[in-house]
mmCIF file of C-alpha atoms and ligand atoms in Angstrom:
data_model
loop_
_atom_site.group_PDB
_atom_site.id
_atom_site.type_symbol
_atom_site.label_atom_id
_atom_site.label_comp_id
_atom_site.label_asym_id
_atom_site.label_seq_id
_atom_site.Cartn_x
_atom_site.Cartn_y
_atom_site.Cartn_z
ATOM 1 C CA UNK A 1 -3.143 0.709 -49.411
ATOM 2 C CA UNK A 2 -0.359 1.158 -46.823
ATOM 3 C CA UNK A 3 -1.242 4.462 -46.599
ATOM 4 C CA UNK A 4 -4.883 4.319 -45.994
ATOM 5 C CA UNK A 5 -4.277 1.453 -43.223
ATOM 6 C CA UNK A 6 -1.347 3.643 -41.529
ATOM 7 C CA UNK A 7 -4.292 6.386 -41.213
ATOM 8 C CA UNK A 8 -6.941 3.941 -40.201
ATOM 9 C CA UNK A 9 -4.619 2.433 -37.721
ATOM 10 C CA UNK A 10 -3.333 6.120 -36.575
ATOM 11 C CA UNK A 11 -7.497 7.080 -35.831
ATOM 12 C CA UNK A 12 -8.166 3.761 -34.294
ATOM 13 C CA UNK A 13 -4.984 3.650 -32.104
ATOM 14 C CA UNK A 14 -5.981 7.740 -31.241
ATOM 15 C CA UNK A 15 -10.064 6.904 -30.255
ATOM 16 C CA UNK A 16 -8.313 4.450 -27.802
ATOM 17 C CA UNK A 17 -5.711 6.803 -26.506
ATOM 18 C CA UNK A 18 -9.009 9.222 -25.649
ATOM 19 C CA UNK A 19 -10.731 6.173 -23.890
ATOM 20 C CA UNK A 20 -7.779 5.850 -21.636
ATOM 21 C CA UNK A 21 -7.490 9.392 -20.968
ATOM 22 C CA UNK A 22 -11.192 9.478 -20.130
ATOM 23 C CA UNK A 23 -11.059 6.462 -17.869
ATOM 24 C CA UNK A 24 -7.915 8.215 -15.985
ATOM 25 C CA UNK A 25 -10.087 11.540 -15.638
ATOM 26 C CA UNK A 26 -12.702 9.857 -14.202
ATOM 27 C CA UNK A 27 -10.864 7.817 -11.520
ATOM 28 C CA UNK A 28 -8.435 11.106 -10.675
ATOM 29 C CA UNK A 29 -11.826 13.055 -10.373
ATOM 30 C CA UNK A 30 -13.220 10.317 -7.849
ATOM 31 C CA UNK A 31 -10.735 10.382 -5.497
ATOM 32 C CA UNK A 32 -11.243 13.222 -3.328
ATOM 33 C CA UNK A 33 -14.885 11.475 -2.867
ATOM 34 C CA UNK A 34 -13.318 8.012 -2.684
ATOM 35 C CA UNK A 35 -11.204 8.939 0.380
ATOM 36 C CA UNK A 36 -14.203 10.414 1.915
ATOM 37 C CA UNK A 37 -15.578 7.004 1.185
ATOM 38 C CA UNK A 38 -13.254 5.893 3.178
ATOM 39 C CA UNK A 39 -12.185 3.506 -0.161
ATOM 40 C CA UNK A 40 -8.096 3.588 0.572
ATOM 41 C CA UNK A 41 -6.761 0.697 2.456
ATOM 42 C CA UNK A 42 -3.098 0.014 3.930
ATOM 43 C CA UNK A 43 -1.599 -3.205 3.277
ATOM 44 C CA UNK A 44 1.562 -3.720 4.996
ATOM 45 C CA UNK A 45 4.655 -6.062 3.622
ATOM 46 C CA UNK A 46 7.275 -7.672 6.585
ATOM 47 C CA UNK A 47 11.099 -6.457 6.683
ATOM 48 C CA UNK A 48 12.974 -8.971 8.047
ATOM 49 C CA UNK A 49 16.436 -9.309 8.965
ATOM 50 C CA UNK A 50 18.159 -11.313 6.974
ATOM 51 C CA UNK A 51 20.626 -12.631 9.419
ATOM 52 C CA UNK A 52 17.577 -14.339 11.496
ATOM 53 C CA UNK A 53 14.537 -13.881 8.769
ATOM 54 C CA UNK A 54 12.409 -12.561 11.340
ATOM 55 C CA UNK A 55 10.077 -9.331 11.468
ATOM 56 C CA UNK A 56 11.535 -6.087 11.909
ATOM 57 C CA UNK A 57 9.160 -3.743 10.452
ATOM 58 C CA UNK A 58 6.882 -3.015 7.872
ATOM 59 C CA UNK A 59 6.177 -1.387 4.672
ATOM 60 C CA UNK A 60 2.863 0.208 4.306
ATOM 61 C CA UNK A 61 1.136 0.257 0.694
ATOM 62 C CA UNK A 62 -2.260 1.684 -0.489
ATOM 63 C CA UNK A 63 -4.439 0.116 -1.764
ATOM 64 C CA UNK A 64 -8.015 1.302 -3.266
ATOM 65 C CA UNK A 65 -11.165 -0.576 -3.173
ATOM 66 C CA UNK A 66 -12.581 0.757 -5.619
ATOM 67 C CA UNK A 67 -16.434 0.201 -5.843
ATOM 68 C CA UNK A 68 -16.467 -0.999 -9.637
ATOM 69 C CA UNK A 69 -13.174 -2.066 -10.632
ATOM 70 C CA UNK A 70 -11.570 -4.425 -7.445
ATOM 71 C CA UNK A 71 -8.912 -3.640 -6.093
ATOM 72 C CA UNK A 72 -6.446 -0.949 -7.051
ATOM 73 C CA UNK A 73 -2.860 -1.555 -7.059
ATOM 74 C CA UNK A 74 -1.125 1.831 -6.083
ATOM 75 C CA UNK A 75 0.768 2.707 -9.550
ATOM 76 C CA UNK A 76 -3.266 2.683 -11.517
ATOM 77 C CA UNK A 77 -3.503 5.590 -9.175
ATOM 78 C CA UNK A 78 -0.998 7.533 -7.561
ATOM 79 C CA UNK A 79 0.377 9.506 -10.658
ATOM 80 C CA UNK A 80 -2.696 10.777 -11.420
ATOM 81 C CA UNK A 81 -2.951 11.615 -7.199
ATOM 82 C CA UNK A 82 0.092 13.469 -8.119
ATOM 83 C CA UNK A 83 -1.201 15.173 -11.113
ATOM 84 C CA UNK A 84 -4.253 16.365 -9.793
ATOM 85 C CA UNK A 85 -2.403 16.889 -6.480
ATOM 86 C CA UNK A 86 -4.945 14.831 -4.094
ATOM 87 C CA UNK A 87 -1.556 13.252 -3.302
ATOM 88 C CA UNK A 88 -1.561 15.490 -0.117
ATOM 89 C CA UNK A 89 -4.805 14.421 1.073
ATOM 90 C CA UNK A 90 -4.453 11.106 0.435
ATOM 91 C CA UNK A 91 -0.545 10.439 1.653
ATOM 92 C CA UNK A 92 -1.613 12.352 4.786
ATOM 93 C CA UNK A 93 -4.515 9.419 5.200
ATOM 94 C CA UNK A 94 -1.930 6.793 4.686
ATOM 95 C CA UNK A 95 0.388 8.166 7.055
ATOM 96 C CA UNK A 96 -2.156 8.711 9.912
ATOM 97 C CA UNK A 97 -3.306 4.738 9.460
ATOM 98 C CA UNK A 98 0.035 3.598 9.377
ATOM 99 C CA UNK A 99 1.061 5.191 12.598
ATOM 100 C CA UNK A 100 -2.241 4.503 14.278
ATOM 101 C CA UNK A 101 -1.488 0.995 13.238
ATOM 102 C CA UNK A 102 2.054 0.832 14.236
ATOM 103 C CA UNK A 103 1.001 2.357 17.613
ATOM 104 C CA UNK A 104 -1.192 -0.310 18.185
ATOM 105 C CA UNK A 105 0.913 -3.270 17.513
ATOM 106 C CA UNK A 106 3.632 -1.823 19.651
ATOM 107 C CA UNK A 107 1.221 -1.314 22.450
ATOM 108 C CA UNK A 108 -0.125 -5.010 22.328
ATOM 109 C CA UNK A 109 3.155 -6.365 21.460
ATOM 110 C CA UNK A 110 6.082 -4.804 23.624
ATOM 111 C CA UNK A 111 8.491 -7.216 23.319
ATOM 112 C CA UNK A 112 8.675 -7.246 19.738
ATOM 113 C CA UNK A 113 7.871 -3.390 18.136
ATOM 114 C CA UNK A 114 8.309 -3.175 15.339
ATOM 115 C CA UNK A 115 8.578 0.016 12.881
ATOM 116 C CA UNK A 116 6.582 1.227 10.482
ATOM 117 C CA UNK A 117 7.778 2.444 6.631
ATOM 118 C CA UNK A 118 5.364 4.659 4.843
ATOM 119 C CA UNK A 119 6.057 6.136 1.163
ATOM 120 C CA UNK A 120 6.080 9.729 0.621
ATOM 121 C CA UNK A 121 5.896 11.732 -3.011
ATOM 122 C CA UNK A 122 7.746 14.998 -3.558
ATOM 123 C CA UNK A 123 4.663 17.210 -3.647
ATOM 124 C CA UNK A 124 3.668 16.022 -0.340
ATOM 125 C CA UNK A 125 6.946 16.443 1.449
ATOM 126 C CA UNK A 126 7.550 20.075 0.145
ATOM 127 C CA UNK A 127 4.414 20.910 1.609
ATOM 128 C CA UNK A 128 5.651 23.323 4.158
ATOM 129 C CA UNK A 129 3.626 22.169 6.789
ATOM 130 C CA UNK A 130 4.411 18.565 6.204
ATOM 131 C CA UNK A 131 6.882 18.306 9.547
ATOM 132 C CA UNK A 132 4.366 19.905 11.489
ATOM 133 C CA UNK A 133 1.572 17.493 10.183
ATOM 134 C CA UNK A 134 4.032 14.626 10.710
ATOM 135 C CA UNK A 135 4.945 15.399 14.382
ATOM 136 C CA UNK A 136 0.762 15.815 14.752
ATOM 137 C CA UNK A 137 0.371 12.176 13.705
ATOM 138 C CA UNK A 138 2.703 11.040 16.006
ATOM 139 C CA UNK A 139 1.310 13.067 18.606
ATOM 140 C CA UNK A 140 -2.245 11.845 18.296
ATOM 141 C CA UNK A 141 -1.333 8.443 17.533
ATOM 142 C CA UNK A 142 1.265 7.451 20.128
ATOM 143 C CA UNK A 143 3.496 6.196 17.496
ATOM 144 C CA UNK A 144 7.031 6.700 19.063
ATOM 145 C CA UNK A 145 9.472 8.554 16.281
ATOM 146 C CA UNK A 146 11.820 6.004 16.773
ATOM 147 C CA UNK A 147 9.750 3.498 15.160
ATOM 148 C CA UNK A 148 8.381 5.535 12.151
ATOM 149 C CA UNK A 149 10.795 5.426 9.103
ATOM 150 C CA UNK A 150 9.548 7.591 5.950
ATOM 151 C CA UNK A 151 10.495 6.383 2.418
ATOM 152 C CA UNK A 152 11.528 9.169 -0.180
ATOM 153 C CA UNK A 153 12.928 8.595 -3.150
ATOM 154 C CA UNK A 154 16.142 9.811 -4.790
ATOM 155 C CA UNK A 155 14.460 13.004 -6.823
ATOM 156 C CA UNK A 156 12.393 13.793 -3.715
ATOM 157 C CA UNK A 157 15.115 13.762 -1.339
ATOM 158 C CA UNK A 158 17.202 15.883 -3.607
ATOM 159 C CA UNK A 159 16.345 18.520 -6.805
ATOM 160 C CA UNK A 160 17.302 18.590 -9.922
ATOM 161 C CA UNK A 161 20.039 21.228 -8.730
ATOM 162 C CA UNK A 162 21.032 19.391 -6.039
ATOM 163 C CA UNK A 163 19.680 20.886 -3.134
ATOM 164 C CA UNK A 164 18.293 18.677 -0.394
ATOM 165 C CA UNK A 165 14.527 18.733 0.791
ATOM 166 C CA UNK A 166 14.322 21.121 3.374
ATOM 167 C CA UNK A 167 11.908 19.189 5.694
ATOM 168 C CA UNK A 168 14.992 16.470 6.362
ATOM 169 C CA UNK A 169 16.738 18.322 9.253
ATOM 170 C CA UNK A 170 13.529 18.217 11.141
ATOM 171 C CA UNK A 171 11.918 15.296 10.449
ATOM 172 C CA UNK A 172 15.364 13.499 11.631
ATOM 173 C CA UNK A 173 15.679 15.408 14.556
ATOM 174 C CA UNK A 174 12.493 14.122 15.908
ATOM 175 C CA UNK A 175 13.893 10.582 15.505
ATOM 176 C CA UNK A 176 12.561 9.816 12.829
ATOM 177 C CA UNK A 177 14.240 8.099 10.137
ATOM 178 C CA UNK A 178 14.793 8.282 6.549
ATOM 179 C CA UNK A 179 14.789 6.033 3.736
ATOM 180 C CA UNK A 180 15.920 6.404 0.128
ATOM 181 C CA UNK A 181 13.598 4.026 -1.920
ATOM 182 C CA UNK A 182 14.428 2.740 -5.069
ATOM 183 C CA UNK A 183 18.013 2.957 -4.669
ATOM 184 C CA UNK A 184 19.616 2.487 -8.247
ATOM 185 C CA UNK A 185 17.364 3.465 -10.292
ATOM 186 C CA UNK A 186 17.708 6.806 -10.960
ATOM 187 C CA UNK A 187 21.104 8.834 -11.287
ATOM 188 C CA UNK A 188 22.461 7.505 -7.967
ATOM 189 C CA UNK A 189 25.100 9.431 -6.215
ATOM 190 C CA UNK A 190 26.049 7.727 -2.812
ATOM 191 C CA UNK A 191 28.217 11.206 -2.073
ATOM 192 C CA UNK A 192 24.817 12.792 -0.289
ATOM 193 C CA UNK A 193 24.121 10.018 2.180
ATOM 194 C CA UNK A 194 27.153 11.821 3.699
ATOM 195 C CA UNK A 195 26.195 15.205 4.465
ATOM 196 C CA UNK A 196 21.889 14.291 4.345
ATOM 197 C CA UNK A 197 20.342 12.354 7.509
ATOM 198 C CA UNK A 198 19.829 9.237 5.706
ATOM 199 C CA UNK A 199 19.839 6.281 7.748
ATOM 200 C CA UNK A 200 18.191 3.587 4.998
ATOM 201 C CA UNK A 201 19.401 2.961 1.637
ATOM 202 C CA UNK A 202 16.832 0.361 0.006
ATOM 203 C CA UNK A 203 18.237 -1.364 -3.104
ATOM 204 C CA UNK A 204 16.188 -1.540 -5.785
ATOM 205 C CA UNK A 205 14.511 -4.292 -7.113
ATOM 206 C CA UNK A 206 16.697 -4.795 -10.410
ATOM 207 C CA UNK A 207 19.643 -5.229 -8.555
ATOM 208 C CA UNK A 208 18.358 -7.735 -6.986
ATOM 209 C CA UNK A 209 17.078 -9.917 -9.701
ATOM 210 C CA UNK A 210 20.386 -10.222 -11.117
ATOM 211 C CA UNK A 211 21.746 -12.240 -7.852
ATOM 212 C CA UNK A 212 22.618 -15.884 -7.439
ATOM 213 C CA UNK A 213 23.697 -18.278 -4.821
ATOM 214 C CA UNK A 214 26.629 -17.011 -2.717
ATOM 215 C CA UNK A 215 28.808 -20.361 -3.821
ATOM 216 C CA UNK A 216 29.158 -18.635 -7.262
ATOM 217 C CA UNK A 217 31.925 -16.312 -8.225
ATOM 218 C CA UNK A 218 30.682 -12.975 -8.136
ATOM 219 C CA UNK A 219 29.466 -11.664 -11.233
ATOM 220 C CA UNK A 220 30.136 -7.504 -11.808
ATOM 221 C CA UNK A 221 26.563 -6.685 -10.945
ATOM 222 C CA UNK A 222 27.084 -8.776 -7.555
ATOM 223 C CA UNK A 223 30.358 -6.936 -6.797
ATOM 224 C CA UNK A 224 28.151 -3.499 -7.382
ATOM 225 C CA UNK A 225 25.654 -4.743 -5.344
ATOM 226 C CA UNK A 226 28.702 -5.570 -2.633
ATOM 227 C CA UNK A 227 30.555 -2.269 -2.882
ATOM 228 C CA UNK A 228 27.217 -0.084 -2.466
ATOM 229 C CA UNK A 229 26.462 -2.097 0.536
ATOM 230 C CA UNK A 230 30.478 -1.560 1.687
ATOM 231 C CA UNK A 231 29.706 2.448 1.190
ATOM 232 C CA UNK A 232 26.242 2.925 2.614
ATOM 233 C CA UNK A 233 28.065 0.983 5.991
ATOM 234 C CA UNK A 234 30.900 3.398 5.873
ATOM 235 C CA UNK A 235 28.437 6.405 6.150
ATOM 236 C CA UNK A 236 26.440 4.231 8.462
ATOM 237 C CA UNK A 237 23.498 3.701 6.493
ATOM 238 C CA UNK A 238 21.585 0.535 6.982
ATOM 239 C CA UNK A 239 20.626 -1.380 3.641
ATOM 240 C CA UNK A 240 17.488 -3.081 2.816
ATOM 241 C CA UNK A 241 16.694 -4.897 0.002
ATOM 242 C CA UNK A 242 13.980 -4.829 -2.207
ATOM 243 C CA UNK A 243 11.803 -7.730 -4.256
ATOM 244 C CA UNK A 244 13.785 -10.724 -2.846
ATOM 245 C CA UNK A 245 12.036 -13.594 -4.118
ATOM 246 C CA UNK A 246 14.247 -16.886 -4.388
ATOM 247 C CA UNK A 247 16.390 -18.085 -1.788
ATOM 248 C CA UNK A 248 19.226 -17.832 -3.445
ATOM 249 C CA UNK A 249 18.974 -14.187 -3.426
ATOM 250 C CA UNK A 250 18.544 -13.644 0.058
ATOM 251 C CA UNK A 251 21.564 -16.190 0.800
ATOM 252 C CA UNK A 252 23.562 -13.554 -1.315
ATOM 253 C CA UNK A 253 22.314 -10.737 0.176
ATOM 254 C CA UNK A 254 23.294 -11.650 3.467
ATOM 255 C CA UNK A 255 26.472 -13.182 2.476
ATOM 256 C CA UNK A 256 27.251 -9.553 1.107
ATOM 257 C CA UNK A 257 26.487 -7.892 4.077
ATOM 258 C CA UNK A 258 22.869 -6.578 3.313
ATOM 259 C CA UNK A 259 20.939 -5.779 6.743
ATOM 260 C CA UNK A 260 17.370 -6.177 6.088
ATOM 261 C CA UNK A 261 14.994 -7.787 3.204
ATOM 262 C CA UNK A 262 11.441 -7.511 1.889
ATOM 263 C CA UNK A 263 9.789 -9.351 -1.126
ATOM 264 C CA UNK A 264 7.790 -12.834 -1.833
ATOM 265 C CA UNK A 265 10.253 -14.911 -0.644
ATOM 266 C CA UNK A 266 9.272 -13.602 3.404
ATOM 267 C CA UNK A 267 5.988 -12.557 2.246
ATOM 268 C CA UNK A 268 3.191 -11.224 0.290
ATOM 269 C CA UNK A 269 1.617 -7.568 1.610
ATOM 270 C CA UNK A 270 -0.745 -8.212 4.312
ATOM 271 C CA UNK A 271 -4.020 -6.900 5.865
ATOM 272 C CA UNK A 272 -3.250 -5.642 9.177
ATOM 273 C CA UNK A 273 -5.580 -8.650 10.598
ATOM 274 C CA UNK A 274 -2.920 -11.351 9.268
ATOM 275 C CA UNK A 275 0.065 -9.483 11.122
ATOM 276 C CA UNK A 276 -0.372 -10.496 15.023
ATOM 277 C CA UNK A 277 0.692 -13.768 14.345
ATOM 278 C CA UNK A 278 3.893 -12.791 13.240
ATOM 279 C CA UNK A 279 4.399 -10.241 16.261
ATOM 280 C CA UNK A 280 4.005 -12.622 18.906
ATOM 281 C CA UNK A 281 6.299 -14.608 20.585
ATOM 282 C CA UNK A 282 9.219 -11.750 19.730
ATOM 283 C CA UNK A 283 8.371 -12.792 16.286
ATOM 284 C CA UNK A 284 8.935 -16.370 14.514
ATOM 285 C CA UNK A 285 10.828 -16.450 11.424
ATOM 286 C CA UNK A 286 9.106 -16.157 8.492
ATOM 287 C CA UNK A 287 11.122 -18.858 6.246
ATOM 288 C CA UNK A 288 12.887 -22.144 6.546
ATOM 289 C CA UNK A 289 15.979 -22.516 5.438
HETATM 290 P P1 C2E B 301 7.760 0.728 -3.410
HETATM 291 O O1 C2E B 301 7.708 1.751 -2.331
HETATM 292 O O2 C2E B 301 9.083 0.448 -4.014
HETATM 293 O O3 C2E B 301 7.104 -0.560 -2.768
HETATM 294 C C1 C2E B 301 7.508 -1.869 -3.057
HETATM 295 C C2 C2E B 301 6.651 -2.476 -4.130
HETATM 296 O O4 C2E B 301 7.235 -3.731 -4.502
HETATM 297 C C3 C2E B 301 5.237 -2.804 -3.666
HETATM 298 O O5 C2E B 301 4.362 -2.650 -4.780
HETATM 299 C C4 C2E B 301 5.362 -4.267 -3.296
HETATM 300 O O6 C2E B 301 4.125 -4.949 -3.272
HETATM 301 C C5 C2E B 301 6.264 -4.749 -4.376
HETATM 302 N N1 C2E B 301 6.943 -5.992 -4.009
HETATM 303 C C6 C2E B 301 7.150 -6.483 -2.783
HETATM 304 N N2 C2E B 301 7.827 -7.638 -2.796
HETATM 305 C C7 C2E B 301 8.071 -7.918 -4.093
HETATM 306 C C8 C2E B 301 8.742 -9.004 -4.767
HETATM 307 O O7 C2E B 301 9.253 -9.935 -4.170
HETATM 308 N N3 C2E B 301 8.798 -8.915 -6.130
HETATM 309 C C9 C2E B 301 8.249 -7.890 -6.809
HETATM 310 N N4 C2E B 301 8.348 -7.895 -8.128
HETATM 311 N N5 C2E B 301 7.612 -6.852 -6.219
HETATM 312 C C10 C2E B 301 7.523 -6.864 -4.870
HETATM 313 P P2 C2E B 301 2.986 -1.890 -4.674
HETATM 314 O O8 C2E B 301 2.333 -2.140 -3.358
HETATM 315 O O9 C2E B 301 2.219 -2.182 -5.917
HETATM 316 O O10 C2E B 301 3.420 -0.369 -4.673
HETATM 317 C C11 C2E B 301 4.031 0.190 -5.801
HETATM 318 C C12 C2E B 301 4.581 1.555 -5.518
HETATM 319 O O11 C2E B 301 3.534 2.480 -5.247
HETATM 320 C C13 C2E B 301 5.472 1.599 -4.276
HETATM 321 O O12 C2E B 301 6.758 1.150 -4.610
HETATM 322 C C14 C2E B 301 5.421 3.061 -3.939
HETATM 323 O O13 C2E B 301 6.324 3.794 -4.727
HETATM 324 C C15 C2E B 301 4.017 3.435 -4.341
HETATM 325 N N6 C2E B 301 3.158 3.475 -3.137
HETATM 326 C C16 C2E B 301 2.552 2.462 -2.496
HETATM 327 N N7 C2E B 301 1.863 2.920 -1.432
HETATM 328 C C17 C2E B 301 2.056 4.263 -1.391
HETATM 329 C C18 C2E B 301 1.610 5.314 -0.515
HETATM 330 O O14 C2E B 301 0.909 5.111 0.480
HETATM 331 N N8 C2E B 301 2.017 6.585 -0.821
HETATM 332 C C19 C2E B 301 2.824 6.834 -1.889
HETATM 333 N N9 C2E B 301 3.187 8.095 -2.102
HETATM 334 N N10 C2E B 301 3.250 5.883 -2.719
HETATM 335 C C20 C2E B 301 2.875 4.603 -2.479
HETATM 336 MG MG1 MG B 302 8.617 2.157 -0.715
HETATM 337 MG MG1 MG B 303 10.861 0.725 -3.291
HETATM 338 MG MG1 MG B 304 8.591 2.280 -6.202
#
């Protein structure tokens, strides 16, 4: 009967729900372990500008090698770091890498430095010692503030009452800079890129999709798209856009005004072994057009 199927499907569809909930226990209880292992890697994706397509900086992401299932992408994984709260631990690894890395490139190529972007959750910027642990990175690494940006999104940047994380003063007085990831999609209010030390806004990948070729008339999402770029310039925020993969897209983009861009079109995330071709020579561009 319906009824008897509704139940069997109900137990069947719970003894699966318990699998995955085992299977996420077990990876968030390996982690601690798996960053001894030394298991985490940093990929890092190109920023270009899109008036000249060529390298500006980069975007560090984690990866995880993980011993029996490949290779991790970072959302299998860093909700549960943030559950369990390993986040800390693990963000701090990231960051040191990242600046290690972007110290080295800028030493070895000083005609073209370029600055490194690293993602940072909520839990591991409220950490009160997180400025202090920052500012020891650079220290150690040689990474000059200037060319470290940190990527935060809306909710971390600012609570649910609308009070602003207390660690941006600080961080942005070192020289450091701020970015707002994900711009768009969650309840976006440009107002705070006024009073906050915010010097990125990076456009979220959505927005983007919707684009097409700057010789057609601008649809309403385009002429959002324009007037958030018009805003973030007023209050002297740079923009960056996310996901651009056609050329179309980036032809809009930069038609609209957007500074920088990042997505398949320039390229894939790469190991940091691929990147020294693309830092010599004050960097080539990294399309045709
Ligand atoms: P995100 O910070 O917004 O990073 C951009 C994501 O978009 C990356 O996914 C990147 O590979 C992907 N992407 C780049 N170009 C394109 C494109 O043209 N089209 C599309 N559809 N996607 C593109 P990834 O590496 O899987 O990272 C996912 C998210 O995981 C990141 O989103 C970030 O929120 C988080 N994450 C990555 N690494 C770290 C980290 O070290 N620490 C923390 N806290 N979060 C991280
Ligand atoms: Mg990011
Ligand atoms: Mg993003
Ligand atoms: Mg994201």
């Amino acid at each position: 009967t319906a009824k008897s199927e509704g139940r069997a499907r109900y137990v069947m569809y719970d003894a699966d729900r318990n699998a995955r909930q085992a299977a996420r226990y077990a990876l968030a209880a390996d982690m601690p372990d798996a960053l001894d292992r030394d298991e985490f890697t940093v990929v890092y994706q190109p920023l270009v500008s899109l008036a000249d397509e060529r390298l500006r900086g980069v975007e560090a992401l984690v990866r995880w090698r993980h011993p029996a299932r490949g290779l991790l992408s970072p959302d299998s994984f860093i909700p549960l770091a943030e559950e369990t709260g390993v986040i800390v631990a693990l963000g701090r690894h990231v960051l040191q890498r990242a600046c290690a890395q972007g110290a080295e490139w800028a030493r070895r190529f000083p005609d073209n430095p370029v600055f490194v972007s690293v993602n940072v959750t909520v839990a591991q910027a409220r950490e009160p010692a997180f400025p202090a642990e920052v500012a020891k990175i650079l220290a150690d690494t040689g990474l000059d503030p200037r060319l470290l940006v940190l990527e935060l999104t809306e909710s971390a940047i600012m609570d649910a009452d609308g009070a602003p994380l207390a660690a941006l003063d600080v961080l942005a007085a070192s020289g450091i800079r701020i970015a707002i990831d994900d711009f768009g999609t969650g309840y976006s209010n440009l107002a705070y890129l006024r009073r906050l030390p915010i010097h990125i806004l990076k456009l979220a990948g959505p927005f983007v999709d919707g684009l097409r070729d700057p010789a057609s008339v601008a649809t309403v999402d385009e002429q959002i798209v324009e007037t958030i770029i018009q805003l973030a310039h007023v209050l002297g925020v740079t923009v960056t856009a996310e996901a651009v993969e056609t050329r179309p897209q980036a032809d809009r983009l930069r038609h609209l005004g957007c500074d920088t861009g990042q997505g398949y079109l320039f390229s894939r995330p790469l190991p940091a072994a691929a990147m020294p071709p693309l830092l010599h020579n004050s960097g080539p561009a990294l399309t045709v057009r």
